[in-house]
């Protein structure tokens, strides 16, 4: 016994490095992510007894036993379990003790602050090798890529001695927990320590942000890094059509289509006027292989009949799961109580229909788990019918039987199979007969190892006319298999089940060609635009451009002569009114802002209309003076950039509306941004900054008027260089993050009894 155990441990150490990458510990132990340590330990002990080589002599028992040991080693260790939940992989070579390379004294520059120099805004964060989100090559290939079919990942690409990276790492550390709580995988890649990953990601510069979804790499680009921007970026990568819009016109079809798709229906009946929540979209992406998702807005006039049908109109919103009974949900979760864990528990508990169809190999392995020993074995009861209207009666009656019977002997799972769509599997079942028009056969399958099964046919074929009697006969036969009075008559190996939901062969070919084309295009873009550090690549690009210009000039397609008036190609063309030579001196001294911002002044009549209408929305107001208006518009354009303004934006002149401004009890300062909400009689304030220096690195957050702190979300190094003595340089720094927090309801609100009048 001791020799056998020693041999098993040796095999375990040999296999752990080569098989742990493809191991799914939850699936191996048949537990969920929400299972407690006691439940995990109980499942491990039961499976270890079943698959121990001393008790199980079947081929592959030793390998299965090793996998059970590996799975329990991962799930019983909180650090490994957390790593697997985050990356889908546990690196066996990684040292998880997070030892300090400086002997417990920390990084020698850990608290060294360079913020007093203005242009540097970072702190050394210590040894990056101890970062819990650090992505290694093993994690990327064996964890992130396979798991990206169910969860999108965001990776921050950094490097050593990169000042821009250090500033962005602080922002990343603040937004990562929020995105992880929603279901986005977060990681950091140090291309100086793991340079092989940079070639796989197609990134050769730092800092950079990339997303991994369905094993495809998407670049975030350059711009403002905020929580809302990252959420919008990931949301734009999710496949279209994940969630159907359900209303009075199509809700019956939506609920009744469970049969063709062989999936439960998940319906979000939302009372929120906003769009579908980001968390629900991520959950739909993670469970798209098991369920079909729909959304209905309760406040939409075209959903009142649906609300009455599901019993929620006009009550609170909820997430409901429908299976075969289209008139009543089998499970629900109140919308106000939705969290990621609660939502995933709801979906994990309702992956399959009450009577699912064996429509793929993955579903067969899930519904008919391996159980090699007689003690504790799990049986699979399969009704075999034809996909014809004549056999619909047998399926309906069998489904009714399952819905009315809460439990079965041997923990049996009842399902059915369509002969027409699984002919190879059906033909491998010995003694299968479908010639009788008045009854269909029922097979009892005991899956022992892989597709190696034992099979027995229920003596009484299914007719569906006497449910109580047929239920009694089926249970009697299952008990007879348990006590040995009935035997499994066939031992065989089933072929792989067809995937009935897979696209047609020509669609698969087209998808493969599109993926290949995208890969080639990404390689071309990476070569042309991201190889600035490679001198050979630069030489090839320059030579290519030179040859292209030479060929165009040779063919006469590239104009190299003078302009139309003989003054060369750069002479400005005359305008009809002769105003081409007239330009504002201030405009000549500085470039025009990108996406220029010219706000319309809020008139007295418009303001009175806003107060009277009491619309439940925010209205942004910029306070200016006549002498500072142009400068403030310019700075506002530079700060906002490509940020999409969510609310109307106007300006108010302090020179003309001084009494109105003082009535709001605010300090006198042009450049202040006020968010007015007329219906609620409150407002929020963004106070401008007049400091010519950048924020001190020790305080990476800047105070916003009235409430807490906000992240400095600027992507360091992307601003145009300007005069450091310009007092207006950082006037609107942090405004985009303030707008994000305004929409999230996190800002302090000043309450007024009545809105003051404008004159």
XYZ file of C-alpha atoms in Angstrom, residues 166-648:
483
model
C 4.553 54.556 -12.848
C 1.944 57.279 -12.908
C -0.509 55.094 -14.843
C 0.107 52.131 -12.509
C -1.401 54.168 -9.684
C -4.539 54.839 -11.715
C -4.640 51.155 -12.704
C -4.457 50.014 -9.094
C -7.472 52.202 -8.279
C -9.740 51.125 -11.160
C -8.780 47.428 -11.271
C -10.797 46.294 -8.185
C -13.950 47.965 -9.516
C -13.654 46.308 -12.938
C -12.801 42.938 -11.389
C -15.923 43.127 -9.251
C -17.953 43.499 -12.465
C -16.321 40.502 -14.163
C -13.398 41.924 -16.161
C -10.018 40.231 -15.775
C -7.233 42.704 -14.946
C -3.493 42.185 -15.298
C -0.172 43.931 -15.782
C 2.593 42.982 -18.208
C 6.184 44.129 -17.728
C 7.712 43.863 -21.203
C 11.212 44.225 -19.765
C 10.702 41.126 -17.619
C 8.408 39.191 -20.005
C 9.417 40.453 -23.444
C 7.967 37.400 -25.205
C 4.451 38.534 -24.270
C 4.950 41.874 -26.018
C 5.396 40.118 -29.367
C 2.243 38.064 -28.758
C 0.317 41.223 -27.868
C 1.795 43.190 -30.767
C 2.872 45.980 -28.399
C 6.359 47.443 -28.460
C 5.815 50.685 -26.611
C 4.909 51.524 -23.057
C 2.679 52.335 -21.385
C -0.128 50.698 -23.321
C -3.477 49.071 -22.583
C -4.777 46.074 -24.528
C -7.880 43.922 -24.233
C -8.070 40.163 -24.801
C -11.444 38.775 -25.858
C -11.997 35.469 -27.669
C -8.205 35.196 -27.994
C -8.090 38.421 -30.015
C -5.959 41.391 -28.956
C -7.494 44.873 -29.178
C -5.506 48.042 -28.470
C -6.995 50.760 -26.279
C -4.949 53.449 -27.984
C -3.926 56.679 -26.349
C -6.183 58.971 -24.431
C -7.733 59.615 -21.068
C -7.749 56.599 -18.746
C -10.792 56.596 -16.475
C -13.082 53.947 -15.106
C -15.901 54.966 -17.436
C -13.643 55.050 -20.498
C -12.335 51.554 -19.786
C -15.871 50.228 -19.280
C -16.976 51.767 -22.573
C -13.940 50.256 -24.309
C -14.672 46.731 -23.028
C -18.394 47.111 -23.672
C -17.668 47.975 -27.293
C -15.731 44.717 -27.716
C -18.558 42.450 -26.559
C -20.302 40.611 -29.432
C -23.450 42.147 -30.838
C -26.710 40.292 -30.319
C -25.831 38.950 -26.860
C -29.046 40.372 -25.413
C -32.330 40.511 -27.305
C -34.809 43.336 -26.888
C -38.077 41.851 -25.627
C -41.436 43.624 -25.758
C -45.146 42.932 -26.207
C -44.648 41.881 -29.812
C -42.073 39.136 -29.371
C -42.046 37.982 -25.724
C -44.082 34.833 -26.441
C -41.703 33.803 -29.186
C -38.713 34.604 -26.966
C -39.945 32.412 -24.104
C -41.115 29.556 -26.340
C -37.895 29.235 -28.359
C -36.256 27.216 -25.577
C -36.973 24.017 -27.508
C -34.991 24.811 -30.674
C -32.031 26.363 -28.885
C -32.116 23.908 -25.965
C -31.362 26.741 -23.534
C -33.169 28.461 -20.630
C -34.209 32.084 -21.123
C -32.875 34.838 -18.857
C -34.977 38.013 -18.901
C -33.971 41.319 -17.332
C -37.151 43.272 -16.611
C -35.570 46.574 -15.629
C -37.094 49.590 -13.930
C -33.998 51.648 -14.724
C -34.312 54.211 -17.523
C -30.646 53.703 -18.397
C -29.185 51.163 -20.791
C -28.530 47.524 -19.889
C -26.023 47.387 -17.076
C -22.422 46.559 -17.874
C -22.491 43.726 -15.320
C -25.460 42.041 -17.024
C -23.762 42.265 -20.429
C -20.624 40.632 -19.052
C -22.717 37.855 -17.496
C -24.473 37.300 -20.827
C -21.072 36.978 -22.505
C -19.882 34.466 -19.883
C -22.998 32.248 -20.067
C -23.937 32.661 -23.739
C -23.304 28.954 -24.400
C -25.862 27.918 -21.763
C -28.600 30.562 -21.792
C -30.311 33.063 -24.075
C -30.618 36.590 -22.678
C -33.248 39.270 -23.160
C -34.046 42.680 -21.709
C -37.294 44.623 -21.353
C -37.542 48.168 -20.013
C -40.463 48.389 -17.604
C -41.052 52.074 -18.335
C -41.457 51.399 -22.041
C -45.114 51.558 -23.074
C -44.609 48.517 -25.304
C -43.752 46.176 -22.395
C -46.864 46.456 -20.228
C -48.369 43.154 -21.451
C -45.048 41.407 -20.855
C -44.942 42.826 -17.321
C -48.392 41.480 -16.589
C -47.475 38.096 -18.074
C -44.477 37.656 -15.773
C -46.271 39.208 -12.784
C -43.970 42.205 -12.301
C -45.870 45.101 -13.792
C -45.726 47.733 -12.338
C -43.578 46.350 -9.492
C -39.828 46.434 -9.000
C -37.523 45.080 -11.696
C -35.969 41.638 -11.553
C -33.925 39.068 -13.455
C -36.027 35.994 -14.190
C -35.101 32.542 -15.506
C -37.631 30.669 -17.652
C -37.383 27.047 -18.706
C -40.090 24.821 -20.189
C -42.947 26.571 -18.386
C -43.277 29.846 -20.289
C -45.939 31.132 -17.901
C -43.881 31.048 -14.723
C -40.212 31.609 -13.941
C -38.218 28.959 -12.101
C -35.892 31.442 -10.384
C -35.509 35.171 -10.001
C -33.258 37.852 -8.572
C -34.517 41.281 -7.603
C -32.869 44.039 -9.611
C -31.979 46.098 -6.555
C -30.150 43.091 -5.031
C -28.042 42.285 -8.098
C -24.359 41.718 -7.428
C -21.865 39.830 -9.561
C -21.778 36.856 -7.177
C -25.561 36.713 -6.875
C -26.011 36.980 -10.647
C -23.436 34.274 -11.379
C -24.988 31.996 -8.757
C -28.401 32.466 -10.399
C -27.046 31.627 -13.841
C -24.827 28.749 -12.690
C -27.773 27.115 -10.935
C -29.929 27.224 -14.083
C -27.604 26.243 -16.909
C -29.899 23.595 -18.380
C -33.569 22.985 -19.021
C -35.620 20.673 -16.838
C -35.489 18.117 -19.683
C -32.397 19.064 -21.697
C -31.449 17.587 -25.044
C -28.089 15.896 -25.606
C -27.080 18.359 -28.291
C -23.273 18.396 -27.893
C -20.396 16.458 -26.385
C -19.867 19.117 -23.704
C -23.494 18.853 -22.628
C -23.275 15.050 -22.535
C -20.248 15.221 -20.223
C -22.002 17.762 -18.008
C -25.317 15.901 -17.703
C -23.763 12.425 -17.506
C -20.694 12.809 -15.262
C -18.138 10.065 -14.833
C -18.769 7.703 -11.898
C -16.680 4.526 -12.187
C -17.759 2.834 -8.951
C -21.140 1.232 -8.279
C -21.363 3.083 -4.983
C -22.404 6.645 -5.716
C -22.743 6.188 -9.458
C -24.820 8.679 -11.444
C -27.064 7.418 -14.200
C -28.356 9.172 -17.291
C -31.838 8.263 -18.580
C -32.134 9.089 -22.284
C -35.320 9.031 -24.326
C -34.567 8.520 -28.049
C -37.012 10.012 -30.550
C -37.113 11.273 -34.096
C -37.250 15.000 -34.912
C -40.698 14.613 -36.420
C -44.150 15.913 -35.421
C -45.302 12.331 -34.823
C -42.813 11.936 -31.962
C -43.592 15.303 -30.367
C -46.203 13.624 -28.141
C -43.525 11.377 -26.592
C -41.269 14.319 -25.796
C -44.073 16.420 -24.304
C -45.245 13.634 -22.015
C -41.669 12.805 -20.974
C -41.060 16.480 -20.137
C -44.276 16.561 -18.118
C -43.065 13.510 -16.180
C -39.765 15.209 -15.291
C -41.478 18.442 -14.228
C -43.806 16.535 -11.890
C -41.108 14.275 -10.361
C -38.685 16.015 -7.979
C -36.105 13.202 -7.602
C -34.995 9.912 -9.107
C -32.945 6.934 -7.848
C -29.175 6.908 -8.439
C -29.242 10.724 -8.759
C -30.404 9.991 -12.291
C -30.617 12.798 -14.844
C -33.430 12.572 -17.398
C -32.762 13.856 -20.880
C -33.563 13.043 -24.499
C -31.781 12.673 -27.826
C -32.897 13.206 -31.418
C -31.966 10.255 -33.617
C -31.863 12.405 -36.768
C -29.230 14.785 -35.356
C -27.105 12.216 -33.481
C -27.123 9.270 -35.873
C -23.544 8.169 -35.148
C -24.224 7.944 -31.417
C -27.592 6.247 -31.939
C -26.157 3.662 -34.324
C -23.479 2.778 -31.767
C -26.196 1.838 -29.237
C -26.800 -1.861 -29.625
C -30.378 -3.194 -29.938
C -31.857 0.241 -30.644
C -35.306 -0.055 -32.265
C -37.386 2.889 -33.514
C -39.770 1.065 -35.830
C -42.711 1.044 -33.417
C -44.983 4.025 -34.114
C -46.721 3.845 -30.715
C -43.694 3.880 -28.403
C -40.035 4.942 -28.215
C -37.086 3.382 -26.346
C -35.449 4.695 -23.183
C -31.778 3.968 -22.483
C -30.088 4.059 -19.073
C -26.439 5.072 -19.469
C -23.739 4.656 -16.852
C -20.722 6.711 -17.983
C -17.625 5.209 -16.432
C -14.640 6.822 -18.126
C -14.705 9.247 -21.035
C -17.206 7.938 -23.578
C -16.864 4.395 -22.277
C -20.339 3.556 -20.947
C -22.526 0.708 -19.744
C -26.028 0.634 -21.258
C -29.353 -0.951 -20.388
C -32.722 -0.601 -22.126
C -35.838 0.004 -20.019
C -38.077 -3.048 -20.655
C -41.272 -1.003 -20.932
C -40.979 1.372 -23.873
C -42.346 4.894 -23.483
C -45.876 5.522 -24.711
C -46.756 8.684 -22.773
C -50.419 7.835 -22.143
C -50.199 6.803 -18.476
C -47.730 9.005 -16.614
C -48.231 7.526 -13.088
C -47.795 3.966 -14.334
C -44.805 4.767 -16.528
C -43.174 6.738 -13.710
C -43.587 3.713 -11.443
C -42.123 1.346 -14.054
C -39.113 3.576 -14.685
C -38.321 3.962 -10.977
C -38.706 0.212 -10.450
C -36.159 -0.495 -13.175
C -33.698 2.023 -11.714
C -34.005 0.420 -8.258
C -33.465 -2.985 -9.882
C -30.209 -1.745 -11.384
C -29.187 -0.593 -7.927
C -29.814 -3.874 -6.086
C -28.479 -6.043 -8.922
C -31.707 -7.740 -10.007
C -31.364 -5.918 -13.348
C -28.104 -5.764 -15.293
C -26.435 -3.436 -17.786
C -26.517 -5.529 -20.918
C -24.086 -3.607 -23.132
C -20.583 -2.219 -22.676
C -19.499 0.115 -25.455
C -17.683 3.312 -26.392
C -19.905 6.062 -27.759
C -18.642 8.362 -30.523
C -18.503 12.104 -29.965
C -21.844 13.911 -29.968
C -22.459 16.422 -32.748
C -22.721 20.089 -31.795
C -26.233 20.884 -33.005
C -25.810 24.632 -32.435
C -22.570 24.871 -34.423
C -22.796 27.024 -37.592
C -22.867 25.414 -41.021
C -19.574 24.337 -42.599
C -19.485 27.246 -45.048
C -20.031 29.732 -42.208
C -17.180 28.127 -40.264
C -14.931 28.502 -43.323
C -15.886 32.172 -43.674
C -15.242 32.784 -39.972
C -11.837 31.132 -40.299
C -10.955 33.313 -43.280
C -12.059 36.449 -41.404
C -9.950 35.524 -38.385
C -6.949 34.908 -40.641
C -7.479 38.235 -42.431
C -7.733 40.068 -39.095
C -4.532 38.420 -37.936
C -2.658 39.452 -41.087
C -4.014 42.996 -40.860
C -2.937 43.228 -37.217
C 0.561 42.089 -38.207
C 0.719 44.752 -40.919
C -0.467 47.497 -38.550
C 1.983 46.342 -35.906
C 4.824 46.380 -38.435
C 4.004 49.820 -39.823
C 2.952 51.749 -36.728
C 4.366 50.003 -33.669
C 7.909 49.164 -34.741
C 9.415 52.591 -34.071
C 12.137 51.072 -31.884
C 13.333 48.688 -34.625
C 15.854 50.366 -36.926
C 15.489 47.704 -39.618
C 11.710 48.191 -39.662
C 12.155 51.962 -39.912
C 14.549 51.530 -42.811
C 12.102 49.305 -44.664
C 9.248 51.790 -44.070
C 11.315 54.776 -45.251
C 12.506 52.905 -48.330
C 8.954 51.807 -49.108
C 7.631 55.379 -48.874
C 10.512 56.629 -51.026
C 9.868 54.018 -53.721
C 6.134 54.782 -53.675
C 6.756 58.512 -54.144
C 9.245 57.783 -56.943
C 6.747 55.594 -58.785
C 3.961 58.167 -58.411
C 6.224 60.944 -59.662
C 7.371 58.795 -62.562
C 3.767 58.146 -63.557
C 2.918 61.843 -63.195
C 0.489 61.238 -60.340
C 2.475 63.178 -57.723
C 2.446 66.999 -58.338
C 5.901 68.403 -57.634
C 5.550 71.751 -59.434
C 4.431 75.113 -58.197
C 1.040 76.071 -56.969
C -1.682 77.481 -59.187
C -0.413 81.033 -58.785
C 3.297 80.285 -59.204
C 4.192 80.819 -55.543
C 4.853 77.170 -54.665
C 2.611 74.478 -53.290
C 2.217 76.002 -49.819
C 0.722 79.361 -50.801
C -2.673 79.928 -49.195
C -5.492 80.127 -51.719
C -7.459 83.344 -51.864
C -10.902 83.466 -50.366
C -13.849 85.016 -52.179
C -14.178 87.867 -49.695
C -10.471 88.574 -49.517
C -10.280 87.611 -45.862
C -7.620 84.907 -46.122
C -4.908 87.285 -44.948
C -6.868 88.391 -41.894
C -6.433 86.275 -38.774
C -6.604 86.869 -35.105
C -3.247 87.395 -33.455
C -4.083 85.019 -30.603
C -5.003 82.320 -33.130
C -1.615 82.695 -34.840
C 0.191 82.346 -31.531
C -1.341 78.985 -30.573
C -2.858 76.044 -32.439
C -6.612 75.655 -32.560
C -7.886 73.136 -30.008
C -8.817 69.661 -31.210
C -12.583 69.372 -31.588
C -12.981 73.046 -30.696
C -15.375 73.951 -27.906
C -17.617 77.003 -28.311
C -20.327 76.946 -25.662
C -23.603 78.722 -26.161
C -24.434 81.275 -23.469
C -27.409 80.310 -21.314
C -30.116 82.913 -21.935
C -32.630 84.071 -19.347
C -35.574 82.590 -21.266
C -33.911 79.196 -21.601
C -33.068 79.172 -17.913
C -36.651 80.003 -16.928
C -37.900 77.195 -19.204
C -35.526 74.749 -17.495
C -36.784 75.770 -14.057
C -40.417 75.495 -15.114
C -40.076 72.154 -16.927
C -38.201 70.484 -14.024
C -36.668 67.874 -16.309
C -34.939 65.072 -14.433
C -31.494 65.539 -15.986
C -28.280 67.431 -15.403
C -27.355 70.645 -17.191
C -23.699 71.782 -17.152
C -22.840 75.462 -16.812
C -19.372 77.037 -17.186
C -18.869 80.359 -15.367
C -16.785 82.839 -17.382
C -15.938 86.490 -17.738
C -15.701 88.342 -21.016
C -11.927 88.686 -20.713
C -11.373 84.982 -19.912
C -14.037 83.349 -22.080
C -11.807 82.593 -25.067
C -9.009 81.164 -22.928
C -11.392 79.001 -20.911
C -13.004 77.606 -24.068
C -9.574 76.714 -25.395
C -8.511 74.977 -22.161
C -11.840 73.171 -21.894
C -11.410 71.781 -25.419
C -7.905 70.571 -24.618
C -9.055 68.778 -21.450
C -12.195 67.179 -22.843
C -10.622 66.036 -26.122
C -12.685 63.159 -27.489
C -14.761 62.777 -24.309
C -18.435 62.485 -25.157
C -20.384 65.002 -23.096
C -23.411 63.257 -21.567
C -25.409 66.422 -20.742
C -26.151 69.834 -22.268
